[in-house]
């Protein structure tokens, strides 16, 4: 009896041990599988975060409606206008995106019927859909700017009628005749195909104008598009109607694209379009679990930025840059007229650089193409080198209509140099940096001619400028301007080390080492400019506001993105002082930079408060951003979206671009359980990062010509990353390094 008892007990223990072992092995396999899958490259997955639905439209349809685009065509859904990249009309300060009347902005009704509408912007697929239905009829209207064939704008109506003799009424909102083009020729073929040749009316800059470059000219646009009948008699059953618009800057290109589209079924056109969008998302996206509102804002911001950027270079028509209102906005006297500002390099460029470096390269390339205008502007103001315009459009010449900015807001030139600095350290694309050598050296030459040596301080001043805070001008020694000038002067020695010992580069390095950066030793903070007093309630600025008030992020940009080395005490003082004096009427991107600063100091509650302020600029239901709160100012404000995405990537992601490494110190965004950065590109490799409350998993998704090391600062541990093998470490500060520069001191 005793032996049997002990035998049964041993058997039970063995069975229990076996069960526990099996459970352990199963859990380990599951964990390893999750590790493998967490950042695994895959086709884009459709989730609620990429679909924005509503049963009503914004009150201000033209301003706050969703937009579609593909880097060449931009269009506000239901709006009366099509805009094209680089097509402007108007002289100098009146230059604006040239308005083409819409060809497929349909407003559908059924005669003698009331239909219930629903609207959906699907950013995962780059498609806007309207559905209307009742017991007798279901209409589905789909419109998109084709992502693969960028000359095409496609609209389709599918009608499912449950009885005979329903009359579908179509109304195309083409608006008034355009004032921006002359009609050179217009004809209609037998099959209801319109063929139009139009030409802009006014050159941006006259060829004979003194003190300007010679790039300006009129632009020809050619269109082939289907005629849309005002009424269609529906039969019982399902019917489908597709209307195609093809637009380009030469007739052959427009005609070929139209012919391809006409030979292709709507289903195939939609499939190729959505596949192109999936390729974009699968090579650069941000996912947030646990906070749907935030995740939708992230996807929406990426979508609107991506919609304004080309995927591939067009040898016949270059990309002309990102404007604050994106590609679908910029008519005369609205939304900055489609001009390119510092917004492109400072606000929109960094998140695109991390996720889509080829797109980012297009943003910089236009600065190379427009170098002639920068040289000419410097000459106009008696400086040397390249002085980039505050606003540019087609020609690359200055087209800002506001005189103080044209002469004083010089920091845009430094902002461009800093963007090249970021690109160089993220990509190692030395061929492009060599191509941009005249830009990089031209900018340094400009700052050399712009500084003034102050004998009493034995330092260099920059006088009579306007910093990012446009309420104060002219001022001496704008803190931001002086430091961005210092970076610009150092850049040639970093970009072209073989020339580092030349007299010219030595001169630039000497000026940089002696650049005056205002600092208050008693209060331990950076005054915005000489004489600035954050407690001055009496004096008025040039804009008529109290002198202490600041329009937007300025000094706080020293900490990030410029990464001026300073003690935590000073960084904290800068943030606290300027938060109190920054106007609530300021633009969207400002509070994102405050959030990044507080995250850097690991003051997470304060960061969340400032981050939430940034979210107040999102206009529902299609996640359109406005420049100012309550839907006011420029729209669709991709400058604000860029700042917001920087708060995600550089704030909560904790990413910092360094000369020899990519630092990260991540933390979860508010009310989130997981943050995944997919396909961040660094020095030829591609990586994904999964951040959870206590852990981070890094996975290399694409190989480079060299290996990468992950260094964890807290433990001093180094991990050599292996392709598609996830590496977990405790959440905290880490660095990603190329093995080519691993010997650099951490």
XYZ file of C-alpha atoms in Angstrom:
746
model
C 0.000 0.000 0.000
C 2.826 2.404 0.930
C 4.800 1.697 -2.235
C 1.753 2.234 -4.441
C 1.016 5.515 -2.635
C 4.556 6.828 -3.182
C 4.548 5.607 -6.777
C 1.320 7.501 -7.495
C 2.755 10.610 -5.827
C 5.935 10.441 -7.913
C 3.854 9.923 -11.069
C 1.694 12.930 -10.189
C 4.781 15.064 -9.565
C 6.292 13.962 -12.864
C 3.050 14.757 -14.682
C 2.875 18.167 -12.963
C 6.495 18.882 -13.839
C 5.871 17.825 -17.435
C 2.806 20.046 -17.625
C 4.714 23.027 -16.198
C 7.588 22.395 -18.594
C 5.189 22.227 -21.547
C 3.512 25.465 -20.452
C 6.917 27.128 -20.032
C 8.044 25.994 -23.478
C 4.751 27.110 -25.010
C 5.037 30.534 -23.367
C 8.650 30.853 -24.500
C 7.733 29.916 -28.078
C 4.858 32.431 -27.948
C 7.185 35.120 -26.560
C 9.810 34.434 -29.201
C 7.133 34.479 -31.896
C 5.880 37.807 -30.618
C 9.455 39.074 -30.582
C 9.835 37.993 -34.184
C 6.513 39.505 -35.200
C 6.680 42.741 -33.211
C 8.633 44.663 -35.803
C 8.521 42.250 -38.685
C 8.151 43.948 -42.073
C 4.799 43.070 -43.559
C 2.095 44.355 -45.825
C 0.195 47.264 -44.365
C -2.521 46.149 -41.960
C -5.832 48.005 -41.999
C -7.008 49.136 -38.617
C -9.352 51.718 -37.171
C -6.407 54.084 -36.886
C -6.306 54.591 -40.657
C -10.006 55.080 -41.334
C -11.771 58.328 -40.437
C -15.561 58.043 -40.682
C -18.336 60.594 -40.274
C -21.999 61.065 -41.180
C -21.521 64.800 -41.628
C -19.019 67.142 -43.264
C -17.084 70.059 -41.742
C -18.933 73.368 -41.613
C -16.150 75.098 -43.557
C -15.885 72.626 -46.415
C -13.142 74.380 -48.393
C -10.846 74.831 -45.397
C -11.397 71.799 -43.207
C -12.269 69.092 -45.719
C -10.020 66.099 -46.352
C -7.510 66.355 -49.178
C -6.111 63.840 -51.644
C -2.749 64.062 -53.373
C 0.230 62.201 -54.791
C 3.092 64.704 -54.815
C 2.048 66.159 -58.168
C -1.732 66.641 -57.892
C -3.439 68.150 -54.842
C -7.199 68.451 -54.386
C -9.617 69.282 -51.575
C -12.397 66.697 -51.788
C -15.547 68.363 -53.192
C -13.496 71.539 -53.705
C -13.574 73.540 -56.931
C -9.820 73.427 -57.535
C -6.953 71.210 -58.613
C -3.413 72.338 -57.824
C -0.180 71.000 -59.290
C 3.293 70.871 -57.784
C 5.345 73.798 -59.049
C 2.626 75.480 -61.120
C 2.294 79.101 -59.983
C 0.872 82.301 -61.384
C 1.425 85.900 -60.328
C 4.311 88.331 -60.075
C 6.730 88.230 -57.107
C 4.712 88.613 -53.867
C 1.516 87.752 -55.742
C 2.870 84.407 -56.934
C 0.447 81.679 -55.863
C -0.585 78.187 -56.822
C -2.368 78.418 -60.167
C -5.972 77.298 -59.883
C -7.267 74.637 -62.289
C -11.072 74.176 -62.126
C -12.010 70.786 -60.681
C -13.047 68.068 -63.121
C -14.431 65.442 -60.740
C -15.611 67.118 -57.538
C -18.981 65.430 -57.656
C -22.025 66.184 -55.554
C -24.475 63.330 -56.114
C -28.230 63.342 -55.607
C -31.116 61.130 -56.735
C -34.149 62.886 -58.147
C -37.107 62.958 -55.738
C -35.211 60.931 -53.136
C -33.651 61.552 -49.741
C -30.495 59.550 -49.096
C -28.547 59.098 -45.849
C -24.855 59.946 -46.301
C -21.675 58.587 -44.742
C -18.153 59.755 -45.458
C -14.813 58.013 -45.061
C -11.209 59.033 -45.540
C -9.119 55.864 -45.707
C -5.538 57.070 -45.306
C -4.196 53.520 -45.433
C -5.382 53.288 -49.031
C -5.294 56.990 -49.918
C -8.978 57.001 -50.889
C -11.998 59.147 -50.018
C -15.411 57.474 -50.189
C -18.930 58.806 -49.850
C -21.839 56.409 -49.417
C -25.493 57.439 -49.750
C -28.401 55.064 -49.418
C -32.056 54.423 -48.725
C -34.354 51.478 -49.310
C -34.302 51.977 -53.105
C -30.697 52.994 -53.858
C -27.122 52.750 -52.640
C -24.489 55.090 -54.107
C -20.751 54.782 -53.514
C -18.568 57.651 -54.727
C -14.800 57.077 -54.674
C -12.090 59.611 -55.541
C -8.285 59.477 -55.359
C -5.146 61.001 -56.834
C -3.368 57.955 -58.209
C -0.224 57.219 -56.221
C 1.474 55.122 -58.925
C 0.446 57.175 -61.978
C 0.836 60.668 -60.577
C -0.769 62.420 -63.566
C -4.148 60.809 -62.850
C -7.148 61.858 -60.788
C -9.795 59.129 -60.662
C -13.419 59.248 -59.586
C -15.892 56.397 -59.649
C -19.568 55.971 -58.842
C -21.124 52.595 -58.124
C -24.923 52.618 -58.070
C -26.962 49.722 -56.755
C -30.611 50.378 -57.649
C -33.381 48.249 -56.196
C -35.987 49.527 -58.677
C -36.119 50.919 -62.237
C -36.171 54.528 -63.428
C -34.081 56.198 -60.743
C -32.417 59.378 -62.026
C -28.920 59.995 -60.704
C -27.968 63.684 -60.722
C -24.297 64.645 -60.866
C -22.993 68.110 -60.244
C -19.302 68.831 -60.705
C -18.138 71.699 -58.513
C -15.776 73.383 -60.968
C -16.321 76.850 -59.532
C -15.653 79.996 -61.491
C -13.453 80.160 -64.561
C -9.814 80.330 -63.572
C -8.053 83.687 -63.555
C -4.624 82.073 -63.523
C -4.486 80.541 -67.008
C -5.029 81.528 -70.606
C -6.775 78.862 -72.666
C -4.514 78.077 -75.606
C -6.781 75.410 -77.088
C -9.856 73.461 -76.064
C -11.590 70.617 -77.869
C -13.862 67.663 -77.202
C -13.561 64.299 -78.902
C -16.510 62.188 -80.036
C -16.420 59.922 -76.989
C -16.863 62.777 -74.528
C -13.160 63.387 -73.917
C -12.049 66.946 -73.207
C -8.575 68.024 -74.362
C -7.374 71.376 -73.013
C -4.091 73.256 -73.254
C -3.744 76.134 -70.778
C -0.843 78.440 -69.860
C -0.197 80.539 -66.770
C -0.727 84.249 -67.359
C 2.076 85.886 -65.422
C 5.734 85.065 -64.927
C 6.858 85.022 -61.329
C 9.932 87.083 -62.150
C 10.456 88.861 -65.474
C 13.608 87.676 -67.260
C 14.742 91.262 -67.701
C 14.183 92.321 -64.091
C 17.448 93.516 -62.539
C 18.609 91.688 -59.437
C 16.770 88.442 -60.118
C 17.661 85.010 -61.441
C 16.542 83.904 -64.899
C 14.575 80.774 -64.003
C 11.075 82.222 -64.209
C 8.802 81.370 -67.114
C 5.189 80.663 -67.936
C 3.980 77.089 -67.446
C 1.931 75.030 -69.910
C -0.544 72.488 -68.592
C -2.327 69.847 -70.685
C -5.461 67.985 -69.646
C -7.440 65.019 -70.923
C -10.586 64.324 -68.939
C -13.931 62.607 -69.294
C -17.134 64.531 -69.631
C -19.552 63.749 -66.796
C -23.249 63.818 -67.807
C -25.500 65.887 -65.496
C -28.021 63.036 -65.200
C -27.852 59.246 -65.561
C -30.881 56.977 -65.861
C -30.193 54.016 -63.600
C -31.332 50.497 -64.318
C -32.250 48.058 -61.614
C -29.102 46.297 -60.411
C -25.477 47.398 -60.062
C -23.847 49.858 -62.445
C -20.398 51.418 -62.328
C -19.165 54.681 -63.864
C -15.530 55.802 -63.921
C -14.280 59.235 -64.983
C -10.616 59.957 -65.528
C -8.613 63.175 -65.468
C -5.021 63.233 -66.719
C -2.915 66.368 -66.181
C 0.702 67.120 -66.974
C 3.101 69.828 -68.097
C 3.496 68.357 -71.579
C 0.860 67.001 -73.913
C 2.473 63.646 -74.599
C 2.708 62.781 -70.915
C -0.911 63.725 -70.230
C -2.157 61.787 -73.268
C -0.195 58.607 -72.473
C -1.380 58.552 -68.866
C -4.991 59.012 -69.980
C -4.718 56.204 -72.531
C -3.242 53.834 -69.943
C -6.054 54.625 -67.536
C -8.776 54.128 -70.158
C -7.429 50.668 -70.979
C -7.412 49.690 -67.314
C -10.426 48.642 -65.290
C -11.388 50.683 -62.245
C -10.649 47.710 -60.026
C -7.113 47.466 -61.402
C -6.589 51.242 -61.139
C -7.684 51.117 -57.508
C -5.517 48.074 -56.795
C -2.365 49.656 -58.240
C -3.096 52.864 -56.347
C -3.639 51.180 -52.988
C -0.618 48.924 -53.534
C 1.527 52.031 -54.002
C 0.203 53.463 -50.740
C 0.845 50.149 -48.978
C 4.469 50.278 -50.121
C 4.812 53.692 -48.533
C 3.254 52.622 -45.245
C 5.235 49.389 -45.129
C 8.487 51.381 -45.379
C 7.697 54.121 -42.879
C 4.924 54.269 -40.285
C 4.199 54.849 -36.596
C 1.732 52.700 -34.654
C 0.337 53.472 -31.209
C -1.709 50.951 -29.253
C -4.165 51.884 -26.530
C -4.920 55.432 -27.714
C -6.995 55.439 -30.889
C -7.391 59.217 -31.035
C -3.631 59.731 -30.901
C -2.961 56.924 -33.377
C -5.413 58.437 -35.861
C -3.776 61.850 -35.490
C -0.387 60.261 -36.241
C -1.615 58.397 -39.316
C -3.506 61.445 -40.530
C -0.444 63.670 -40.187
C 1.769 61.210 -42.041
C -0.867 60.824 -44.757
C -1.167 64.554 -45.429
C 2.610 64.946 -45.525
C 3.108 61.913 -47.753
C 0.294 63.142 -50.034
C 2.259 66.293 -50.787
C 5.509 64.468 -51.570
C 6.550 62.464 -54.638
C 7.848 58.929 -54.320
C 10.035 59.022 -57.419
C 11.924 61.746 -59.196
C 10.283 63.039 -62.381
C 13.068 63.926 -64.855
C 10.739 66.318 -66.696
C 9.314 68.185 -63.711
C 11.111 68.565 -60.407
C 9.556 68.752 -56.967
C 9.238 72.385 -55.863
C 8.981 71.953 -52.102
C 6.490 71.690 -49.252
C 4.277 74.617 -48.338
C 2.595 75.062 -44.918
C -0.825 74.238 -46.389
C 0.324 71.211 -48.353
C -0.219 70.620 -52.044
C -4.005 71.029 -52.021
C -3.983 74.629 -50.724
C -2.331 77.892 -51.738
C -4.623 80.056 -53.844
C -4.061 83.822 -54.090
C -3.891 85.478 -50.631
C -4.663 82.204 -48.841
C -2.596 79.561 -47.037
C 0.711 81.302 -47.762
C -0.026 81.011 -51.486
C 1.722 77.646 -51.687
C 5.146 79.165 -50.926
C 8.055 77.299 -49.350
C 9.381 78.625 -46.002
C 11.656 77.477 -43.195
C 8.691 75.252 -42.315
C 9.899 72.700 -44.858
C 13.336 72.107 -43.318
C 12.621 72.785 -39.644
C 9.186 71.249 -39.165
C 8.284 68.839 -41.973
C 11.684 67.479 -42.983
C 12.854 65.663 -39.780
C 10.031 63.076 -39.486
C 10.167 62.426 -43.232
C 13.950 62.007 -43.017
C 13.588 59.267 -40.403
C 10.841 57.335 -42.194
C 11.198 58.136 -45.918
C 14.709 59.502 -46.656
C 14.151 59.448 -50.421
C 11.185 61.780 -49.972
C 13.287 63.949 -47.680
C 15.936 64.170 -50.371
C 13.376 65.765 -52.718
C 12.875 68.501 -50.131
C 16.583 69.308 -50.082
C 17.098 68.928 -53.798
C 14.915 71.944 -54.570
C 17.299 74.046 -52.472
C 20.121 72.843 -54.717
C 18.096 73.653 -57.826
C 17.220 77.107 -56.482
C 20.755 78.067 -55.470
C 20.972 80.723 -58.187
C 18.161 82.679 -56.557
C 19.929 82.502 -53.182
C 23.168 83.864 -54.661
C 21.248 86.641 -56.365
C 19.417 87.629 -53.189
C 22.699 87.877 -51.269
C 24.038 90.225 -53.937
C 20.865 92.304 -53.770
C 21.522 92.933 -50.067
C 25.306 93.390 -50.533
C 26.265 90.086 -48.945
C 28.284 87.210 -50.337
C 27.358 83.571 -50.766
C 23.840 82.125 -50.690
C 21.055 83.994 -48.858
C 17.925 81.916 -49.314
C 14.578 83.657 -49.711
C 12.152 83.664 -46.825
C 9.488 82.536 -49.312
C 10.105 80.808 -52.622
C 7.895 79.240 -55.272
C 8.707 78.451 -58.913
C 11.776 80.546 -59.684
C 13.700 80.263 -56.410
C 13.714 84.057 -56.071
C 12.241 85.909 -53.123
C 8.431 86.080 -53.363
C 7.580 87.111 -49.803
C 5.116 90.022 -49.874
C 6.105 91.209 -46.368
C 9.235 93.350 -46.517
C 10.673 92.935 -42.981
C 10.892 89.168 -43.414
C 12.574 89.372 -46.826
C 15.527 91.279 -45.388
C 15.633 90.240 -41.741
C 14.471 86.649 -41.363
C 17.859 85.243 -42.296
C 17.617 82.127 -40.166
C 15.952 80.245 -43.056
C 19.394 80.037 -44.659
C 20.778 78.363 -41.547
C 17.741 76.103 -41.286
C 18.548 74.735 -44.732
C 22.153 74.071 -43.708
C 21.004 72.245 -40.582
C 18.696 70.046 -42.669
C 21.718 69.042 -44.755
C 23.563 68.306 -41.487
C 20.723 66.007 -40.391
C 20.514 64.305 -43.789
C 24.252 63.713 -43.902
C 24.357 62.022 -40.496
C 21.236 59.932 -41.066
C 22.019 58.633 -44.550
C 25.771 58.758 -45.269
C 24.712 59.800 -48.783
C 27.996 61.499 -49.617
C 27.203 61.684 -53.334
C 24.277 63.997 -52.654
C 26.240 66.007 -50.092
C 28.976 66.484 -52.702
C 26.318 67.629 -55.177
C 25.142 70.122 -52.557
C 28.665 71.434 -51.861
C 27.950 74.812 -53.529
C 24.886 75.169 -51.270
C 26.718 74.238 -48.063
C 29.718 76.440 -48.797
C 27.557 79.241 -50.191
C 25.598 79.359 -46.928
C 28.823 79.552 -44.897
C 30.024 82.388 -47.137
C 26.782 84.246 -46.476
C 27.156 84.036 -42.708
C 30.797 85.090 -42.939
C 29.660 88.252 -44.701
C 26.699 88.723 -42.331
C 28.547 88.717 -38.979
C 30.190 91.731 -37.335
C 33.185 91.406 -35.041
C 32.605 93.036 -31.639
C 35.933 94.181 -30.262
C 34.634 94.740 -26.738
C 33.380 91.140 -26.479
C 35.971 89.617 -28.812
C 33.048 87.726 -30.324
C 30.957 87.914 -33.489
C 27.517 89.548 -33.509
C 24.705 89.279 -36.038
C 22.729 92.500 -35.994
C 19.364 93.634 -37.363
C 17.565 90.312 -37.784
C 14.216 88.692 -37.111
C 14.261 85.340 -35.359
C 11.488 82.736 -35.481
C 9.554 85.043 -33.133
C 8.251 87.411 -35.803
C 6.831 89.913 -33.302
C 10.280 91.339 -32.558
C 12.351 92.985 -35.283
C 14.889 94.184 -36.029
C 16.863 92.780 -33.107
C 20.540 92.178 -32.485
C 21.908 88.727 -31.701
C 18.832 86.573 -31.980
C 19.836 83.556 -29.923
C 18.374 81.114 -32.431
C 19.791 82.901 -35.483
C 23.299 83.101 -34.058
C 23.407 79.432 -33.134
C 22.001 78.223 -36.453
C 24.635 80.417 -38.143
C 27.313 78.724 -36.022
C 26.140 75.289 -37.165
C 26.156 76.503 -40.782
C 29.746 77.746 -40.472
C 30.922 74.412 -39.043
C 29.099 72.267 -41.596
C 31.622 72.499 -44.488
C 34.444 71.153 -42.300
C 32.261 68.171 -41.340
C 30.800 67.553 -44.796
C 34.096 67.843 -46.693
C 36.894 66.706 -44.342
C 39.446 66.605 -47.159
C 39.149 70.397 -47.395
C 39.049 70.978 -43.650
C 42.450 72.660 -43.518
C 41.843 75.250 -46.237
C 42.014 78.954 -45.318
C 38.341 79.497 -46.100
C 37.081 76.649 -43.910
C 39.505 77.623 -41.140
C 38.041 81.125 -41.253
C 34.493 79.763 -40.951
C 35.490 77.557 -38.031
C 37.124 80.499 -36.293
C 33.973 82.632 -36.648
C 31.865 79.735 -35.360
C 34.084 79.328 -32.303
C 33.636 83.028 -31.495
C 29.922 83.340 -32.219
C 28.122 85.225 -29.483
C 25.170 83.323 -27.974
C 23.214 85.542 -25.524
C 23.028 84.118 -21.998
C 21.901 85.605 -18.680
C 24.315 84.396 -16.009
C 22.119 85.565 -13.137
C 18.817 84.050 -14.274
C 20.513 81.115 -15.999
C 18.531 81.304 -19.229
C 18.954 82.397 -22.847
C 17.441 85.813 -23.655
C 15.797 85.706 -27.059
C 17.936 88.636 -28.247
C 19.987 91.501 -26.835
C 17.811 93.458 -24.438
C 14.944 90.983 -24.203
C 13.182 91.039 -20.821
C 10.516 88.384 -20.137
C 9.055 90.598 -17.383
C 8.626 93.728 -19.517
C 4.899 94.535 -19.541
C 5.240 98.160 -20.637
C 7.111 98.212 -23.935
C 5.349 97.228 -27.152
C 6.933 95.187 -29.942
C 6.974 96.145 -33.613
C 3.716 94.183 -33.953
C 2.034 96.135 -31.163
C 2.053 93.275 -28.642
C 3.593 93.520 -25.149
C 7.331 93.238 -25.630
C 7.670 90.170 -23.402
C 5.203 88.133 -25.481
C 6.631 85.675 -28.005
C 4.753 84.552 -31.123
C 6.027 80.974 -31.352
C 8.806 78.534 -30.475
C 12.148 80.320 -30.715
C 14.693 79.960 -27.893
C 13.293 76.551 -26.905
C 14.533 75.296 -30.290
C 18.113 75.639 -29.022
C 17.670 72.501 -26.904
C 15.892 70.686 -29.700
C 16.331 70.362 -32.615
C 19.617 72.326 -32.496
C 20.934 70.407 -29.446
C 22.927 73.256 -27.907
C 24.774 71.688 -24.998
C 23.470 73.200 -21.760
C 22.905 72.136 -18.132
C 19.480 70.760 -17.236
C 18.908 73.827 -15.061
C 19.269 76.139 -18.061
C 17.127 73.939 -20.302
C 14.410 73.907 -17.647
C 14.587 77.674 -17.190
C 14.303 78.270 -20.933
C 11.216 76.079 -21.093
C 9.544 77.560 -18.016
C 10.255 81.203 -18.876
C 9.176 81.003 -22.510
C 6.081 78.924 -21.805
C 4.760 81.837 -19.723
C 5.372 84.424 -22.439
C 4.453 82.423 -25.560
C 1.168 83.578 -27.055
C -1.836 81.261 -26.986
C -2.557 82.623 -30.469
C 0.646 81.076 -31.774
C 0.915 78.335 -34.412
C 0.389 74.623 -33.881
C 3.971 73.353 -33.849
C 5.083 75.478 -30.885
C 3.758 73.330 -28.046
C 5.239 70.189 -29.570
C 8.708 71.621 -28.990
C 7.916 72.412 -25.357
C 6.735 68.822 -24.941
C 9.996 67.512 -26.445
C 11.975 69.652 -23.988
C 10.132 68.427 -20.906
C 10.436 64.836 -22.097
C 14.169 65.351 -22.451
C 14.208 66.371 -18.783
C 12.030 63.338 -17.936
C 9.265 65.511 -16.498
C 6.529 63.423 -18.054
C 3.413 65.018 -16.548
C 4.492 68.461 -17.685
C 5.348 67.068 -21.123
C 1.906 65.461 -21.424
C 0.243 68.787 -20.582
C 2.129 70.602 -23.349
C 1.650 67.723 -25.765
C -2.102 67.874 -25.215
C -2.058 71.580 -26.125
C -0.544 70.571 -29.429
C -3.542 68.304 -30.122
C -5.957 71.257 -29.913
C -5.152 72.152 -33.517
C -6.637 68.963 -35.001
C -9.910 69.640 -36.845
C -12.363 66.759 -37.026
C -13.559 64.568 -38.594
C -10.717 64.103 -41.098
C -7.746 65.054 -38.863
C -7.023 68.243 -40.791
C -4.784 70.647 -38.828
C -5.187 74.399 -38.599
C -2.357 76.861 -38.004
C -4.091 78.412 -35.003
C -6.655 77.090 -32.555
C -10.361 76.864 -33.345
C -9.681 76.038 -36.992
C -8.187 79.447 -37.746
C -5.140 80.378 -39.829
C -3.677 78.352 -42.665
C -4.998 74.873 -43.493
C -4.239 71.956 -43.983
C -1.308 72.958 -41.771
C 1.324 70.307 -42.385
C 3.847 72.490 -40.538
C 1.926 71.736 -37.352
C 1.718 68.074 -38.313
C 5.482 67.983 -38.729
C 5.979 69.445 -35.260
C 3.484 66.968 -33.809
C 5.273 64.016 -35.432
C 8.568 65.306 -34.053
C 6.995 65.220 -30.576
C 6.231 61.536 -31.197
C 9.560 60.528 -32.753
C 12.048 62.798 -30.985
C 9.967 63.418 -27.874
C 8.358 60.145 -26.866
C 10.712 58.162 -29.105
C 13.617 60.044 -27.533
C 15.576 59.984 -30.804
C 18.563 62.286 -31.293
C 20.694 62.465 -34.428
C 24.336 62.663 -33.367
C 27.505 62.856 -35.429
C 28.532 59.285 -34.625
C 25.319 57.580 -33.504
C 21.571 57.635 -33.179
C 20.564 58.054 -29.546
C 17.189 57.012 -28.193
C 15.587 57.333 -24.775
C 11.942 56.384 -25.303
C 8.842 56.550 -23.140
C 5.234 55.739 -23.965
C 2.917 58.556 -25.104
C -0.029 59.372 -22.812
C -2.673 56.654 -22.391
C -0.774 54.285 -24.687
C 0.366 50.711 -24.188
C 2.753 50.422 -27.115
C 4.633 52.660 -29.553
C 6.075 51.062 -32.694
C 8.265 52.995 -35.120
C 8.387 50.976 -38.325
C 11.212 51.193 -40.830
C 13.269 54.014 -39.442
C 16.158 54.369 -41.899
C 19.674 54.978 -40.608
C 22.921 54.857 -42.553
C 21.645 52.420 -45.166
C 19.901 50.086 -42.728
C 16.254 50.004 -41.743
C 15.025 49.388 -38.207
C 11.877 49.007 -36.182
C 11.477 49.938 -32.525
C 8.772 48.580 -30.234
C 8.467 50.564 -27.013
C 6.437 49.255 -24.093
C 6.276 50.334 -20.464
C 9.394 48.470 -19.323
C 11.094 47.204 -22.465
C 12.265 48.183 -25.924
C 12.749 45.786 -28.823
C 14.965 46.810 -31.748
C 15.002 44.846 -34.968
C 17.080 45.419 -38.095
C 14.856 44.899 -41.128
C 17.194 45.723 -43.998
C 20.936 45.195 -44.274
C 23.497 47.886 -44.993
C 27.079 47.576 -46.196
C 28.164 47.402 -42.544
C 26.813 45.984 -39.303
C 25.178 47.867 -36.447
C 25.726 47.786 -32.716
C 23.129 48.576 -30.081
C 24.724 50.119 -26.993
C 22.707 50.233 -23.744
C 24.035 53.036 -21.567
C 22.785 51.818 -18.172
C 24.565 48.462 -18.360
C 27.287 49.291 -20.864
C 26.178 46.272 -22.880
C 26.782 46.112 -26.643
C 24.655 43.958 -28.942
C 25.611 43.291 -32.548
C 22.291 43.357 -34.375
C 21.446 40.498 -36.708
C 19.076 40.869 -39.614
C 15.444 40.130 -38.624
C 16.491 39.055 -35.119
C 14.807 41.198 -32.413
C 16.915 42.485 -29.552
C 15.193 43.382 -26.272
C 16.612 45.641 -23.558
C 15.178 47.474 -20.527
C 13.565 50.766 -21.499
C 16.129 53.514 -21.103
C 18.837 55.334 -22.977
C 20.539 53.445 -25.811
C 22.429 54.182 -29.013
C 22.534 52.719 -32.495
C 25.980 52.797 -34.100
C 27.496 51.671 -37.340
C 30.437 49.327 -36.829
C 32.440 51.696 -39.047
C 32.388 54.303 -36.278
C 32.070 52.011 -33.279
C 35.439 53.152 -31.994
C 33.914 56.595 -31.334
C 33.699 57.364 -27.637
C 30.197 56.930 -26.195
